[in-house]
Coordinates of N, CA and C in Angstrom, one line a residue:
M1 N 18.7 38.7 42.7 CA 17.3 39.0 43.1 C 17.2 40.7 42.8
P2 N 16.0 40.7 42.3 CA 15.4 42.2 41.7 C 15.3 43.1 43.2
P3 N 16.1 44.4 42.5 CA 15.7 45.4 44.0 C 14.6 45.5 44.6
S4 N 13.6 44.7 44.0 CA 12.0 45.0 45.0 C 12.3 43.9 45.6
L5 N 13.0 43.0 45.7 CA 12.9 41.9 46.4 C 14.0 41.8 47.6
S6 N 15.2 42.5 47.4 CA 16.6 42.4 48.2 C 16.1 42.5 49.5
G7 N 14.8 43.1 50.0 CA 14.5 43.4 51.6 C 13.8 42.2 51.8
L8 N 13.5 41.4 51.4 CA 12.9 40.2 52.1 C 13.6 39.1 52.3
P9 N 13.3 38.5 53.3 CA 14.0 37.3 54.0 C 14.3 36.1 53.0
A10 N 15.5 35.7 53.0 CA 15.6 34.4 52.3 C 16.5 33.1 52.9
R11 N 16.0 31.8 52.3 CA 17.0 31.5 53.3 C 17.3 30.2 52.4
H12 N 18.5 29.7 51.8 CA 19.5 28.6 51.2 C 19.5 27.4 52.1
V13 N 19.1 26.3 51.9 CA 19.6 25.2 52.6 C 20.4 24.5 51.6
R14 N 21.9 24.4 51.8 CA 23.1 23.7 51.2 C 23.5 22.6 51.7
Y15 N 22.7 21.1 51.1 CA 22.8 19.9 51.3 C 23.6 19.4 49.7
G16 N 24.2 18.4 49.9 CA 24.3 17.8 48.3 C 22.5 16.9 48.1
Y17 N 22.8 16.9 46.7 CA 21.4 16.8 46.0 C 20.8 15.8 46.4
K18 N 21.4 14.2 46.2 CA 20.9 13.3 46.9 C 20.8 12.9 48.4
P19 N 21.8 13.6 49.3 CA 21.2 13.4 50.7 C 20.6 14.3 51.0
W20 N 20.4 15.2 50.2 CA 18.8 16.3 50.8 C 17.5 15.4 50.5
R21 N 17.8 14.7 49.1 CA 16.3 14.1 48.9 C 15.8 12.9 49.7
M22 N 17.0 12.1 50.0 CA 16.8 11.3 50.9 C 16.3 11.9 52.5
A23 N 17.1 12.6 52.7 CA 16.8 13.6 54.2 C 14.9 13.9 53.9
V24 N 14.8 14.5 53.1 CA 13.3 15.1 52.5 C 12.2 13.6 52.7
W25 N 12.5 13.0 52.0 CA 11.9 11.5 52.0 C 11.7 11.1 52.9
L26 N 12.5 10.7 53.9 CA 12.5 10.1 55.4 C 11.5 10.7 56.4
A27 N 12.0 12.4 56.1 CA 11.0 13.3 57.1 C 9.9 13.1 56.8
H28 N 9.1 13.0 55.5 CA 7.5 12.5 54.8 C 7.2 11.4 55.7
L29 N 8.1 10.4 55.5 CA 7.8 9.2 56.1 C 7.4 8.9 57.6
A30 N 8.4 9.8 58.4 CA 8.4 9.5 59.8 C 7.8 10.9 60.3
G31 N 7.2 11.6 59.4 CA 6.0 13.2 60.2 C 7.0 13.9 60.9
I32 N 8.6 13.9 60.3 CA 9.0 14.9 60.7 C 9.1 16.4 60.0
G33 N 9.0 17.7 60.5 CA 8.9 18.8 59.9 C 10.4 19.2 59.9
F34 N 10.5 19.9 58.8 CA 12.1 20.4 59.0 C 12.0 22.2 59.3
N35 N 10.8 22.6 60.2 CA 11.2 23.9 60.4 C 12.1 24.6 61.2
R36 N 12.9 23.7 61.5 CA 14.0 24.6 62.3 C 15.2 25.0 61.2
L37 N 15.2 24.7 60.1 CA 15.5 25.2 58.8 C 15.5 26.4 58.2
V38 N 14.3 26.5 58.5 CA 13.5 28.3 58.0 C 12.9 28.7 59.2
P39 N 13.3 29.2 60.1 CA 12.8 29.5 61.5 C 12.2 30.6 61.1
G40 N 10.8 30.5 62.0 CA 10.1 32.1 61.4 C 9.4 32.3 60.2
A41 N 9.4 31.1 59.3 CA 9.1 31.1 58.2 C 7.4 31.4 57.9
E42 N 6.8 32.3 57.4 CA 5.4 32.4 57.5 C 5.0 31.5 55.8
L43 N 5.7 31.5 55.0 CA 5.3 30.7 53.9 C 6.4 29.8 53.3
Y44 N 6.6 29.0 52.6 CA 7.6 28.2 52.0 C 7.4 27.9 50.7
H45 N 8.2 28.4 49.4 CA 7.9 27.9 48.4 C 8.9 27.3 47.7
S46 N 8.7 26.2 47.2 CA 9.7 25.2 46.8 C 9.5 25.6 45.0
T47 N 10.7 25.9 44.5 CA 11.0 26.3 42.8 C 11.4 24.9 41.9
E48 N 11.6 23.8 42.6 CA 11.5 22.5 42.2 C 10.7 21.4 42.5
H49 N 10.7 20.1 42.0 CA 10.2 19.1 42.6 C 10.1 18.5 44.0
L50 N 10.7 19.4 44.7 CA 10.8 18.8 46.2 C 10.5 19.6 47.1
L51 N 9.4 19.2 47.8 CA 8.7 19.9 48.8 C 9.3 19.5 50.2
M52 N 9.9 20.4 50.6 CA 10.7 20.5 52.3 C 9.2 20.2 53.2
P53 N 9.4 19.0 53.8 CA 8.2 18.9 54.6 C 8.0 20.0 56.5
L54 N 6.8 20.8 56.5 CA 7.0 21.5 57.3 C 5.9 21.4 58.2
Q55 N 5.7 22.2 59.3 CA 4.9 21.8 60.4 C 4.1 22.8 60.3
G56 N 3.0 23.5 60.1 CA 2.1 24.9 60.4 C 2.6 25.7 59.9
V57 N 3.3 25.6 58.5 CA 3.9 26.5 57.6 C 2.9 26.4 56.1
P58 N 2.2 27.3 55.7 CA 1.8 26.8 54.4 C 3.3 27.1 53.0
T59 N 2.5 26.1 52.1 CA 3.5 25.7 51.4 C 2.7 25.8 50.1
V60 N 4.2 26.7 48.8 CA 3.7 26.5 47.3 C 4.4 25.9 46.9
L61 N 4.5 25.0 45.8 CA 5.2 24.1 45.0 C 4.7 24.2 43.8
T62 N 6.2 24.7 43.2 CA 6.1 25.2 41.4 C 6.4 23.7 40.9
M63 N 5.7 23.6 39.8 CA 6.0 22.5 39.2 C 6.0 22.8 37.6
H64 N 7.2 22.1 37.0 CA 7.8 22.7 35.6 C 6.9 21.3 34.9
D65 N 7.2 20.3 35.0 CA 6.3 19.2 33.7 C 6.5 18.0 34.8
L66 N 5.9 16.9 34.2 CA 6.0 15.6 34.5 C 6.8 14.7 33.7
I67 N 7.9 14.9 33.1 CA 8.6 14.6 32.0 C 9.1 13.0 32.6
F68 N 9.2 13.2 33.6 CA 9.8 11.6 34.6 C 8.7 10.7 34.7
S69 N 7.5 11.2 34.5 CA 6.4 10.2 34.4 C 5.7 9.9 32.8
L70 N 5.6 11.2 31.8 CA 5.5 10.7 31.0 C 6.3 10.2 30.0
F71 N 7.8 10.5 30.1 CA 8.8 9.6 29.1 C 9.7 9.3 30.4
P72 N 9.5 8.1 30.9 CA 10.4 7.5 31.6 C 11.7 7.2 31.2
A73 N 11.9 7.1 29.7 CA 12.7 6.3 29.2 C 13.9 7.5 29.2
Y74 N 13.8 8.5 29.4 CA 14.8 9.6 29.7 C 15.7 9.6 31.0
H75 N 14.9 9.1 31.8 CA 15.4 8.9 33.8 C 15.9 7.7 33.7
K76 N 16.8 8.1 35.0 CA 17.7 7.0 35.6 C 17.0 6.3 36.5
K77 N 16.4 4.9 36.1 CA 15.4 4.4 37.1 C 15.7 4.4 38.3
L78 N 16.4 4.8 39.3 CA 16.4 5.3 40.5 C 15.5 6.5 41.1
N79 N 15.6 7.5 39.8 CA 15.3 9.0 39.9 C 13.4 8.7 39.0
Y80 N 13.4 7.7 38.6 CA 12.3 7.3 37.7 C 11.0 7.0 39.2
Y81 N 11.6 6.0 39.9 CA 11.1 5.8 40.8 C 11.0 6.6 42.2
Y82 N 11.8 7.3 42.7 CA 11.7 8.3 43.7 C 10.7 9.7 43.1
L83 N 11.0 10.0 42.0 CA 9.9 10.8 41.5 C 8.4 10.5 41.2
N84 N 8.2 8.9 41.1 CA 6.7 8.9 40.8 C 6.3 8.5 42.1
W85 N 7.1 8.1 43.5 CA 6.7 8.1 44.5 C 6.2 9.8 45.3
A86 N 7.3 10.5 45.1 CA 7.4 11.7 45.7 C 6.8 12.6 45.1
V87 N 6.5 13.1 43.9 CA 5.7 13.9 43.5 C 4.2 14.1 43.5
P88 N 4.1 13.1 43.3 CA 2.3 13.0 43.8 C 2.1 13.6 45.6
L89 N 2.9 13.0 46.3 CA 3.1 13.3 47.9 C 3.1 14.7 48.2
F90 N 4.4 15.0 47.5 CA 4.6 16.6 47.4 C 3.2 17.5 46.9
C91 N 2.8 17.1 45.9 CA 1.5 17.9 45.2 C 0.2 17.5 46.2
R92 N -0.1 16.3 47.2 CA -1.2 16.3 47.4 C -0.9 17.1 49.3
R93 N 0.4 17.3 49.5 CA 0.5 18.3 50.5 C 1.1 19.9 50.5
A94 N 1.1 19.9 49.4 CA 1.4 21.7 49.3 C -0.3 22.3 49.4
N95 N 0.0 23.3 49.6 CA -1.0 24.2 49.8 C -1.7 24.9 48.3
K96 N -0.5 24.9 47.5 CA -1.2 25.6 46.4 C 0.2 25.3 45.6
I97 N 0.0 25.1 44.0 CA 0.6 24.6 43.2 C 0.8 25.5 42.1
I98 N 1.9 25.8 41.6 CA 2.2 26.8 40.7 C 2.5 26.2 39.1
A99 N 1.6 25.6 38.5 CA 2.3 25.3 37.3 C 2.9 26.1 35.9
V100 N 3.6 25.5 35.0 CA 4.6 26.7 34.3 C 3.4 27.1 33.2
S101 N 2.3 26.1 32.9 CA 1.8 26.1 32.0 C 0.6 25.2 32.1
Q102 N -0.5 25.7 31.1 CA -1.9 24.9 31.1 C -1.7 23.2 30.9
A103 N -0.5 22.8 30.4 CA -0.2 21.4 29.3 C 0.0 21.0 31.2
T104 N 1.3 21.5 31.8 CA 1.3 21.0 33.2 C 0.3 20.7 34.1
K105 N -0.6 21.8 34.4 CA -1.8 21.9 35.0 C -2.6 20.8 34.6
T106 N -2.8 20.5 33.1 CA -3.4 19.3 32.6 C -3.1 18.3 33.0
D107 N -2.0 18.0 33.0 CA -1.4 16.6 33.3 C -1.2 16.6 35.0
L108 N -1.3 17.6 35.9 CA -1.4 17.3 37.3 C -2.3 16.7 37.7
V109 N -3.6 17.5 37.0 CA -5.1 17.0 37.4 C -5.5 15.7 36.9
A110 N -4.8 15.3 35.7 CA -5.1 14.0 35.0 C -4.2 12.7 35.5
H111 N -3.4 13.1 35.9 CA -2.5 12.0 36.7 C -2.3 11.7 38.0
Y112 N -2.5 12.7 38.7 CA -2.5 12.7 40.4 C -4.3 13.2 40.9
G113 N -4.9 13.1 40.2 CA -6.5 13.8 40.7 C -6.6 14.7 41.8
L114 N -5.9 15.9 41.2 CA -5.6 17.2 41.6 C -6.8 18.1 41.7
D115 N -7.2 18.5 42.9 CA -8.4 19.6 42.5 C -7.6 21.2 41.6
P116 N -8.3 21.2 40.5 CA -8.1 22.1 39.5 C -7.8 23.3 40.2
A117 N -8.9 23.9 41.0 CA -8.2 25.1 41.9 C -7.2 25.0 42.8
K118 N -6.8 24.1 43.1 CA -5.7 24.1 44.1 C -4.3 24.5 43.1
I119 N -4.3 24.5 41.7 CA -3.6 24.6 40.5 C -3.6 26.1 40.3
A120 N -2.3 27.0 40.2 CA -2.4 28.3 39.5 C -1.2 28.6 38.1
V121 N -1.7 28.6 37.2 CA -0.9 28.9 35.8 C -0.2 29.9 36.1
V122 N 1.2 30.2 36.0 CA 1.8 31.5 35.9 C 2.9 31.0 34.9
H123 N 2.9 31.7 33.7 CA 4.1 31.2 32.7 C 5.3 31.8 32.9
E124 N 6.1 31.2 32.7 CA 7.9 31.6 33.0 C 8.1 32.2 31.6
A125 N 8.8 33.8 31.9 CA 9.2 34.4 30.9 C 10.2 35.4 31.5
A126 N 11.4 36.0 30.6 CA 12.4 36.3 30.8 C 11.8 38.0 30.9
A127 N 12.6 39.1 32.1 CA 12.1 40.0 32.0 C 12.2 41.1 30.9
E128 N 11.3 42.1 30.8 CA 11.3 42.8 29.6 C 12.9 43.6 29.1
N129 N 13.8 43.5 30.0 CA 15.0 44.1 29.7 C 15.9 42.9 28.9
F130 N 15.5 41.6 29.0 CA 16.0 40.5 28.1 C 16.0 40.6 26.6

């Protein structure tokens, strides 16, 4: 973590990937918040396509692409079905979405009918010292 961010609180949830996905899916279906995993959080930022359900906490979701939807042949069937159900839900529930390119933003608007104002494009780039 950059020194300028080292003083900020951070919390990592360590579960196996498949059990974690199932827990998030079931919690969204049941309307259960996972606030106990991030006590006192004022903002939650998901840097991948899995948005933890939280109650009363603003959320930001980073979307890299919709490759699972655009090129389904390159995904396992279970992953394809899960992501095509979950990602639109997570995008609707997020307060703000970061798209890593204009193409990703365009895809999100076209495929999920999202308000373009909800999506900010923030390009990924290496730090200057790389």
